[in-house]
Amino acid sequence: MLIIGVVALAVGAIHATAQAVPTVANSAFAPAPQPEYVDNARSFVATIDFQSALSGTSAGVVVANVATPGTAFLKPDLTVTSIADGAVLRTTTMPNPALAYAEHAGFTGQAGRTQVLVPYDSRIEQIKLAGPAGATVATVDTTAAVRDYCVANPNDPDCHESDLSVDAVAAPGPLFGVIGRPVTITVASTVANAGPDGPTEAKVERKVVAGAGITVTPSAPDTTPATIAVGTPQRLEKTYTVTCGQPGPRTLDFTTTVTPRRASVVDARADNNQRTARLTLDCAVPVTINIQPGIAQNWITLYAPFVPTAVLTTRAGEYGNPLAFDATKIVASATRFGSPDVLQRGQGVRDINNRILKVFSLEPNERTVDLDLDALLNFGPPRDALTRTDTTACVFGKFTSGPSTQTSFYGCDTINIIP
C-alpha cells in the first residue's frame, strides 16, 4: 500500500475500515515535493483524529520548532485555512493524510490519528481543514497553543507581556427602589495596563448577577474591545434597568473582567483581572397617600408648622398597588416626608410628634371613607423638605412586617405650593 500526501509528523498509522471516496488520479508519478514555503523556526502541529477522509476532530495543537514543508506540487485534497479576527489570513492545499492508495483499489479514506503542520503566526486563532468541495473536515483552535508558546518563550519578538487590571467597579444606585417601577443604574469600570508592553488590545467583559426578587436588563454578559496604553487607565460605563419584584434588600453583583485580545500577549498576573461591586437596593412597597385629607388641591404653605398626610391601608390591587398594606404598622420614627429628590438623599422631615394617629381617613377622591384604619402623620416643617417649584411630595418609611423585621414603603401625591 502507498500512503499519499502525509505532509505531517506521522504519529500512528491510518487504520480501521476504509471508506470509499471519489476516484482521483494516481499520483505515483507526481513530481517530488518542492518547498512552497518553509518556516525554519516554528509550526503549528495539529493532531487530527480522522474518522474518514471527509470527517475529523482536533485532538490538540502545539507550537513546535519544526519547519513546515512545502506543498506546491502535492495533491490538493485538503484545503488548510488560517483564520485571524474572523478573516482568512492564509490558505494553502495539501494531500489529505486520511487518503490512501492501494494498487487495483484506488484511493480510499481511512480512520486514524495523524498530524498536520501549518506555518506559525501569532495572530492565528483557528485553523480550518476542508475537503475538495469545501465541506469542513475539522477545525483547530490555536489560541491556547499560542499562549503556551509565549509563556515559555517571553523573549520571542512575536510575544508580548502586559499586566492588565480592573482597578475599580463603581455601581452607585438610588437609596431605594419601588416594586414594579424601573430605575436606571450606570456602572463605571476602570481598566488599566501596567506594562511593560502596550498599547494592548483587550477584551472587557461586564456581567451582572441579580439576586432573588429583583430583575435587571440587559442580563446577558457584554464584551467590549479596548486598546489600553501603559499608564493610561480607561473608564467604561454601562447602563442597566433594574426593577424590584419583592420587598426588602435585594442584591446585584456587577463584575468586570479584562483579558488580552491576542493569545500572544501574556498577562502573568491574573489576580487583578477581575473585580466585583455589589449593590444592595432597598425595595419599597408602593402605597397610596393623601396629603391634606379633605383638600383636593393639596395646598401647602412652606412656612406652615406641619403638613397632615394620611397613609392608607389598602388591599392588594387597590389603587394599582401590587401588595396589601397595613398603615397601622408604620414606624413613625423611621418615616420621612419630602420631595422625591430629598428622600433619595436620605433627608426629609418626620412627624412632629413622632407617632402615627390611627384614623379612618378620606380616600384620594376626598369624599369616600372606607372601613380600613389608616395612619395620619403630621410632617413638618415643610420648608425643610420642599421648595417652591416642587409639584410632588412623598413619604418614605418603615413598617413592621414581622416580629423583628421592618420593611420600607413609599408613596407620593401631587401638591400645590402657595406663599
Coordinates of C-alpha atoms in Angstrom, one line a residue:
M1 CA 0.0 0.0 0.0
L2 CA 1.2 3.5 -0.8
I3 CA 0.2 6.3 1.6
I4 CA -0.3 9.6 -0.3
G5 CA 0.3 13.1 1.0
V6 CA 1.4 12.9 4.6
V7 CA 2.7 16.4 4.9
A8 CA 3.0 16.0 8.7
L9 CA 4.7 14.3 11.5
A10 CA 3.2 10.9 11.2
V11 CA 2.0 9.6 14.6
G12 CA 0.2 6.3 14.4
A13 CA -0.8 4.6 11.3
I14 CA -4.0 5.4 9.5
H15 CA -6.1 2.3 10.2
A16 CA -9.5 0.8 10.6
T17 CA -12.1 0.2 7.9
A18 CA -11.5 2.1 4.6
Q19 CA -14.2 4.4 3.3
A20 CA -14.6 4.9 -0.4
V21 CA -14.1 8.4 -1.7
P22 CA -14.4 9.9 -5.2
T23 CA -11.8 8.4 -7.5
V24 CA -8.8 10.6 -8.2
A25 CA -5.8 10.2 -10.5
N26 CA -2.9 8.0 -9.4
S27 CA -0.2 10.5 -8.2
A28 CA 2.6 7.8 -8.1
F29 CA 4.3 9.7 -10.9
A30 CA 3.8 13.2 -9.5
P31 CA 6.9 15.4 -9.2
A32 CA 8.8 15.2 -6.0
P33 CA 7.5 17.8 -3.4
Q34 CA 9.2 21.2 -3.7
P35 CA 9.2 23.8 -0.9
E36 CA 6.4 26.4 -1.4
Y37 CA 7.2 27.9 2.0
V38 CA 9.4 26.9 4.8
D39 CA 9.5 28.3 8.4
N40 CA 12.7 27.2 9.9
A41 CA 11.7 28.2 13.4
R42 CA 8.1 27.2 14.1
S43 CA 4.9 25.5 13.0
F44 CA 1.5 24.7 14.4
V45 CA 1.5 20.9 14.8
A46 CA -2.2 19.9 14.8
T47 CA -3.2 16.4 15.8
I48 CA -6.3 15.3 13.9
D49 CA -8.4 12.2 14.6
F50 CA -9.8 11.3 11.2
Q51 CA -13.0 9.3 11.1
S52 CA -12.7 9.3 7.4
A53 CA -11.1 11.5 4.7
L54 CA -14.0 13.8 5.0
S55 CA -14.5 14.0 8.7
G56 CA -12.2 14.5 11.7
T57 CA -11.8 16.2 15.1
S58 CA -9.0 18.1 16.7
A59 CA -7.1 16.2 19.3
G60 CA -4.8 19.2 20.2
V61 CA -2.3 21.5 18.8
V62 CA 1.1 22.8 19.9
V63 CA 3.7 25.3 18.5
A64 CA 6.9 23.4 17.8
N65 CA 10.3 24.4 16.4
V66 CA 9.9 22.4 13.2
A67 CA 9.8 23.5 9.6
T68 CA 6.6 23.5 7.7
P69 CA 7.2 21.6 4.4
G70 CA 6.2 23.0 1.1
T71 CA 3.1 21.8 -0.8
A72 CA 3.3 23.4 -4.2
F73 CA 3.4 20.2 -6.2
L74 CA 1.4 17.9 -3.9
K75 CA -2.2 16.8 -4.5
P76 CA -4.7 19.5 -3.3
D77 CA -7.0 17.1 -1.5
L78 CA -7.2 19.2 1.7
T79 CA -7.5 23.0 2.0
V80 CA -5.8 24.5 5.0
T81 CA -7.1 27.9 6.0
S82 CA -5.6 30.0 8.8
I83 CA -8.1 32.5 10.4
A84 CA -7.4 35.6 12.5
D85 CA -10.0 38.1 13.7
G86 CA -12.6 36.1 11.8
A87 CA -10.8 36.7 8.4
V88 CA -8.7 34.4 6.3
L89 CA -5.0 35.1 6.9
R90 CA -3.6 32.4 4.6
T91 CA -4.9 29.4 2.6
T92 CA -2.9 26.5 1.1
T93 CA -3.6 23.0 -0.1
M94 CA -2.0 19.7 0.7
P95 CA -2.8 16.0 0.3
N96 CA -5.3 14.6 2.8
P97 CA -3.4 12.4 5.3
A98 CA -6.5 10.2 5.6
L99 CA -6.4 9.2 1.9
A100 CA -4.6 6.1 1.0
Y101 CA -3.9 4.5 -2.4
A102 CA -3.8 0.8 -3.0
E103 CA -3.0 -0.9 -6.2
H104 CA -6.1 -2.2 -8.0
A105 CA -8.2 -0.4 -5.4
G106 CA -7.6 3.3 -5.9
F107 CA -7.9 5.9 -3.2
T108 CA -9.9 5.2 0.0
G109 CA -10.4 7.2 3.2
Q110 CA -9.2 5.6 6.4
A111 CA -9.7 6.4 10.1
G112 CA -6.8 7.2 12.3
R113 CA -4.7 9.8 14.0
T114 CA -2.1 11.9 12.2
Q115 CA -0.6 15.4 12.4
V116 CA -0.8 18.3 10.1
L117 CA 1.8 21.1 10.0
V118 CA 0.8 24.7 9.4
P119 CA 3.0 27.8 9.3
Y120 CA 3.0 29.6 12.7
D121 CA 1.7 33.1 13.0
S122 CA 0.9 34.5 16.5
R123 CA -2.3 36.2 15.1
I124 CA -3.9 32.9 14.1
E125 CA -6.9 31.8 16.2
Q126 CA -8.3 28.9 14.2
I127 CA -7.2 26.5 11.5
K128 CA -9.8 25.0 9.2
L129 CA -9.4 21.9 7.2
A130 CA -11.8 21.4 4.3
G131 CA -12.3 18.8 1.6
P132 CA -12.3 19.3 -2.2
A133 CA -15.9 20.5 -2.2
G134 CA -15.3 23.0 0.6
A135 CA -17.0 21.0 3.3
T136 CA -15.3 21.3 6.7
V137 CA -13.3 18.3 7.7
A138 CA -12.0 19.6 11.1
T139 CA -11.3 22.9 12.9
V140 CA -8.5 23.6 15.3
D141 CA -8.5 26.3 18.0
T142 CA -4.9 27.6 18.2
T143 CA -5.2 30.3 20.9
A144 CA -4.1 28.1 23.8
A145 CA -1.1 26.8 21.8
V146 CA 0.0 30.4 21.1
R147 CA -0.4 31.4 24.7
D148 CA 1.5 28.4 26.0
Y149 CA 4.3 29.1 23.5
C150 CA 4.6 32.8 24.5
V151 CA 4.6 31.8 28.2
A152 CA 7.5 29.5 27.5
N153 CA 9.3 32.0 25.1
P154 CA 8.8 35.5 26.6
N155 CA 11.7 36.9 24.5
D156 CA 10.2 35.9 21.2
P157 CA 9.6 39.1 19.2
D158 CA 6.0 38.0 18.4
C159 CA 5.2 37.6 22.1
H160 CA 4.3 40.5 24.5
E161 CA 3.6 41.0 28.2
S162 CA 1.1 43.3 29.7
D163 CA -0.2 43.4 33.2
L164 CA -3.9 44.3 32.6
S165 CA -6.1 45.0 35.6
V166 CA -9.6 46.1 36.7
D167 CA -8.8 48.9 39.1
A168 CA -12.4 49.8 40.1
V169 CA -16.0 48.9 39.6
A170 CA -18.5 51.6 40.8
A171 CA -22.2 50.8 40.9
P172 CA -23.9 53.7 42.6
G173 CA -27.6 53.2 42.9
P174 CA -30.6 55.1 44.4
L175 CA -31.1 54.9 48.1
F176 CA -34.2 52.8 47.5
G177 CA -36.4 51.4 44.7
V178 CA -40.1 50.7 44.5
I179 CA -41.6 47.4 43.5
G180 CA -42.7 47.5 39.8
R181 CA -41.0 50.8 39.0
P182 CA -37.8 50.5 36.9
V183 CA -34.7 52.5 37.9
T184 CA -31.6 53.2 35.9
I185 CA -28.2 52.3 37.2
T186 CA -24.9 53.3 35.5
V187 CA -21.9 51.1 36.4
A188 CA -18.4 52.5 35.8
S189 CA -15.4 50.2 35.3
T190 CA -11.8 51.4 35.2
V191 CA -9.3 49.2 33.4
A192 CA -5.5 49.7 33.2
N193 CA -2.3 48.4 31.7
A194 CA 0.9 48.4 33.9
G195 CA 3.0 47.1 31.0
P196 CA 5.7 46.5 30.2
D197 CA 4.2 46.3 26.7
G198 CA 1.5 48.4 25.2
P199 CA -0.8 49.7 24.0
T200 CA -2.5 46.3 24.3
E201 CA -5.7 45.1 22.6
A202 CA -8.0 43.9 25.4
K203 CA -11.4 42.4 25.9
V204 CA -13.5 43.9 28.7
E205 CA -16.4 41.6 29.8
R206 CA -19.1 43.0 32.1
K207 CA -21.8 40.9 33.6
V208 CA -24.4 41.2 36.3
V209 CA -26.0 38.6 38.6
A210 CA -29.3 39.6 40.2
G211 CA -30.4 38.1 43.4
A212 CA -33.9 36.8 44.2
G213 CA -36.7 39.4 44.0
I214 CA -35.1 41.8 41.5
T215 CA -34.6 41.8 37.7
V216 CA -32.0 43.6 35.5
T217 CA -31.8 44.4 31.8
P218 CA -29.7 43.7 29.9
S219 CA -28.9 40.5 31.8
A220 CA -26.5 38.9 29.2
P221 CA -22.8 39.5 29.6
D222 CA -21.3 42.1 27.3
T223 CA -17.8 42.1 25.9
T224 CA -16.3 45.4 24.7
P225 CA -12.9 45.8 22.9
A226 CA -10.5 48.3 24.3
T227 CA -6.9 49.3 23.5
I228 CA -5.1 50.2 26.7
A229 CA -1.9 52.1 26.8
V230 CA 0.6 51.7 29.6
G231 CA -0.2 54.0 32.5
T232 CA -3.4 55.4 30.9
P233 CA -6.4 53.9 32.6
Q234 CA -9.7 53.8 30.8
R235 CA -13.2 54.3 32.2
L236 CA -16.1 52.3 30.7
E237 CA -19.7 52.8 31.6
K238 CA -22.7 50.6 31.1
T239 CA -26.3 51.4 31.9
Y240 CA -28.8 48.8 33.4
T241 CA -32.5 49.0 34.1
V242 CA -33.4 47.4 37.4
T243 CA -36.8 46.6 38.7
C244 CA -37.8 45.4 42.2
G245 CA -40.1 42.4 42.3
Q246 CA -40.2 41.8 46.0
P247 CA -39.8 44.0 49.1
G248 CA -36.7 44.2 51.2
P249 CA -33.0 44.4 50.5
R250 CA -32.1 42.9 47.1
T251 CA -28.6 42.5 45.7
L252 CA -27.0 43.0 42.3
D253 CA -23.4 41.9 41.7
F254 CA -21.6 43.7 38.8
T255 CA -18.4 42.0 37.6
T256 CA -15.8 43.3 35.2
T257 CA -13.1 41.2 33.7
V258 CA -10.2 42.3 31.4
T259 CA -8.1 39.9 29.3
P260 CA -5.7 40.3 26.4
R261 CA -7.3 40.2 23.0
R262 CA -4.4 38.3 21.5
A263 CA -3.2 35.0 22.7
S264 CA 0.4 36.2 22.1
V265 CA 0.0 38.7 24.9
V266 CA 0.9 37.2 28.3
D267 CA -0.7 38.6 31.4
A268 CA 1.3 36.9 34.2
R269 CA -0.9 38.4 37.0
A270 CA -4.4 37.0 36.8
D271 CA -5.4 38.1 40.3
N272 CA -6.1 41.7 39.3
N273 CA -8.0 41.0 36.1
Q274 CA -11.5 40.9 37.7
R275 CA -13.4 42.9 40.2
T276 CA -17.0 42.8 41.5
A277 CA -19.1 45.5 43.1
R278 CA -22.3 44.6 45.0
L279 CA -25.2 47.0 45.0
T280 CA -27.9 46.4 47.7
L281 CA -31.1 48.1 46.7
D282 CA -33.8 48.6 49.3
C283 CA -37.1 47.6 47.6
A284 CA -40.0 49.5 49.0
V285 CA -43.7 48.5 49.0
P286 CA -45.7 51.1 46.9
V287 CA -48.5 52.7 48.9
T288 CA -51.2 55.3 48.5
I289 CA -51.0 58.6 50.4
N290 CA -53.5 61.5 50.7
I291 CA -51.8 64.9 51.5
Q292 CA -54.1 67.4 53.2
P293 CA -57.1 65.0 53.5
G294 CA -60.3 66.9 52.6
I295 CA -58.4 69.4 50.4
A296 CA -58.4 68.3 46.7
Q297 CA -55.8 70.8 45.6
N298 CA -53.3 69.8 48.4
W299 CA -52.3 73.4 49.1
I300 CA -49.1 73.6 51.1
T301 CA -47.6 76.7 52.7
L302 CA -43.9 76.2 53.2
Y303 CA -43.9 78.1 56.5
A304 CA -46.7 76.1 58.0
P305 CA -45.7 74.1 61.1
F306 CA -46.7 70.8 59.5
V307 CA -48.5 69.0 56.6
P308 CA -51.2 66.5 57.5
T309 CA -50.7 63.3 55.5
A310 CA -52.6 60.1 55.5
V311 CA -51.0 56.8 54.5
L312 CA -53.8 54.5 53.5
T313 CA -54.4 50.9 54.4
T314 CA -55.1 49.1 51.1
R315 CA -55.8 45.6 49.7
A316 CA -53.6 44.0 47.0
G317 CA -54.6 45.6 43.7
E318 CA -56.3 48.6 45.2
Y319 CA -55.1 51.8 43.6
G320 CA -52.8 49.7 41.5
N321 CA -50.7 48.7 44.5
P322 CA -49.4 45.1 44.0
L323 CA -49.3 44.2 47.7
A324 CA -51.7 44.7 50.6
F325 CA -50.5 47.3 53.1
D326 CA -51.5 47.9 56.7
A327 CA -50.8 51.5 57.5
T328 CA -51.2 51.0 61.3
K329 CA -47.9 49.2 61.4
I330 CA -45.9 52.2 60.2
V331 CA -42.9 53.1 62.4
A332 CA -43.2 56.8 62.8
S333 CA -39.6 57.4 63.9
A334 CA -38.3 55.8 60.6
T335 CA -40.7 57.7 58.3
R336 CA -39.9 60.9 56.4
F337 CA -41.7 63.4 54.2
G338 CA -40.3 65.5 51.3
S339 CA -39.8 65.8 47.6
P340 CA -38.6 62.6 45.7
D341 CA -35.0 64.0 45.4
V342 CA -34.9 64.9 49.1
L343 CA -36.0 61.4 50.1
Q344 CA -33.5 59.8 47.8
R345 CA -30.7 61.7 49.5
G346 CA -31.8 60.3 52.9
Q347 CA -33.3 63.5 54.1
G348 CA -36.8 64.8 54.7
V349 CA -38.9 65.8 57.8
R350 CA -40.5 63.5 60.3
D351 CA -43.8 63.6 62.2
I352 CA -43.6 66.4 64.7
N353 CA -45.0 64.2 67.4
N354 CA -43.0 61.1 66.4
R355 CA -46.2 59.0 66.3
I356 CA -49.0 57.9 64.0
L357 CA -52.7 58.5 64.5
K358 CA -54.9 55.6 63.6
V359 CA -57.9 57.1 61.8
F360 CA -60.5 56.5 59.1
S361 CA -59.1 58.9 56.6
L362 CA -60.7 60.3 53.5
E363 CA -59.6 58.4 50.3
P364 CA -57.9 60.3 47.5
N365 CA -61.2 61.3 46.0
E366 CA -61.7 63.4 49.2
R367 CA -65.3 62.0 49.6
T368 CA -65.0 58.3 50.5
V369 CA -64.1 56.8 53.8
D370 CA -63.7 53.1 53.9
L371 CA -63.6 50.8 57.0
D372 CA -59.8 50.4 57.0
L373 CA -57.8 52.1 59.7
D374 CA -55.3 54.4 58.1
A375 CA -52.3 56.3 59.6
L376 CA -52.3 60.1 59.8
L377 CA -48.9 61.8 60.3
N378 CA -48.1 65.5 60.7
F379 CA -44.9 66.1 58.9
G380 CA -43.0 69.4 59.4
P381 CA -41.8 71.9 58.9
P382 CA -42.4 71.6 55.1
R383 CA -39.8 74.3 54.3
D384 CA -37.1 71.8 55.3
A385 CA -38.3 69.2 52.8
L386 CA -39.9 71.1 49.9
T387 CA -39.2 74.1 47.6
R388 CA -41.5 76.5 45.8
T389 CA -41.1 74.6 42.5
D390 CA -42.0 71.1 43.8
T391 CA -45.2 69.6 42.5
T392 CA -44.9 66.2 44.2
A393 CA -44.4 65.2 47.8
C394 CA -43.7 61.7 49.0
V395 CA -43.5 59.6 52.1
F396 CA -40.7 57.0 52.6
G397 CA -40.6 54.9 55.7
K398 CA -40.7 51.6 57.5
F399 CA -43.4 49.3 58.7
T400 CA -43.2 46.2 60.9
S401 CA -43.6 43.2 58.7
G402 CA -42.7 40.6 61.3
P403 CA -41.7 40.2 64.9
S404 CA -38.3 41.7 64.3
T405 CA -38.5 42.8 60.7
Q406 CA -39.0 46.3 59.2
T407 CA -39.8 46.8 55.5
S408 CA -39.7 50.0 53.5
F409 CA -42.7 51.7 51.9
Y410 CA -43.1 54.6 49.5
G411 CA -45.9 56.7 48.2
C412 CA -46.5 60.2 46.6
D413 CA -49.2 62.7 45.9
T414 CA -49.4 65.9 43.9
I415 CA -49.1 69.3 45.8
N416 CA -49.5 73.0 45.1
I417 CA -47.1 75.3 46.9
I418 CA -48.6 78.7 47.9
P419 CA -46.9 81.7 49.6

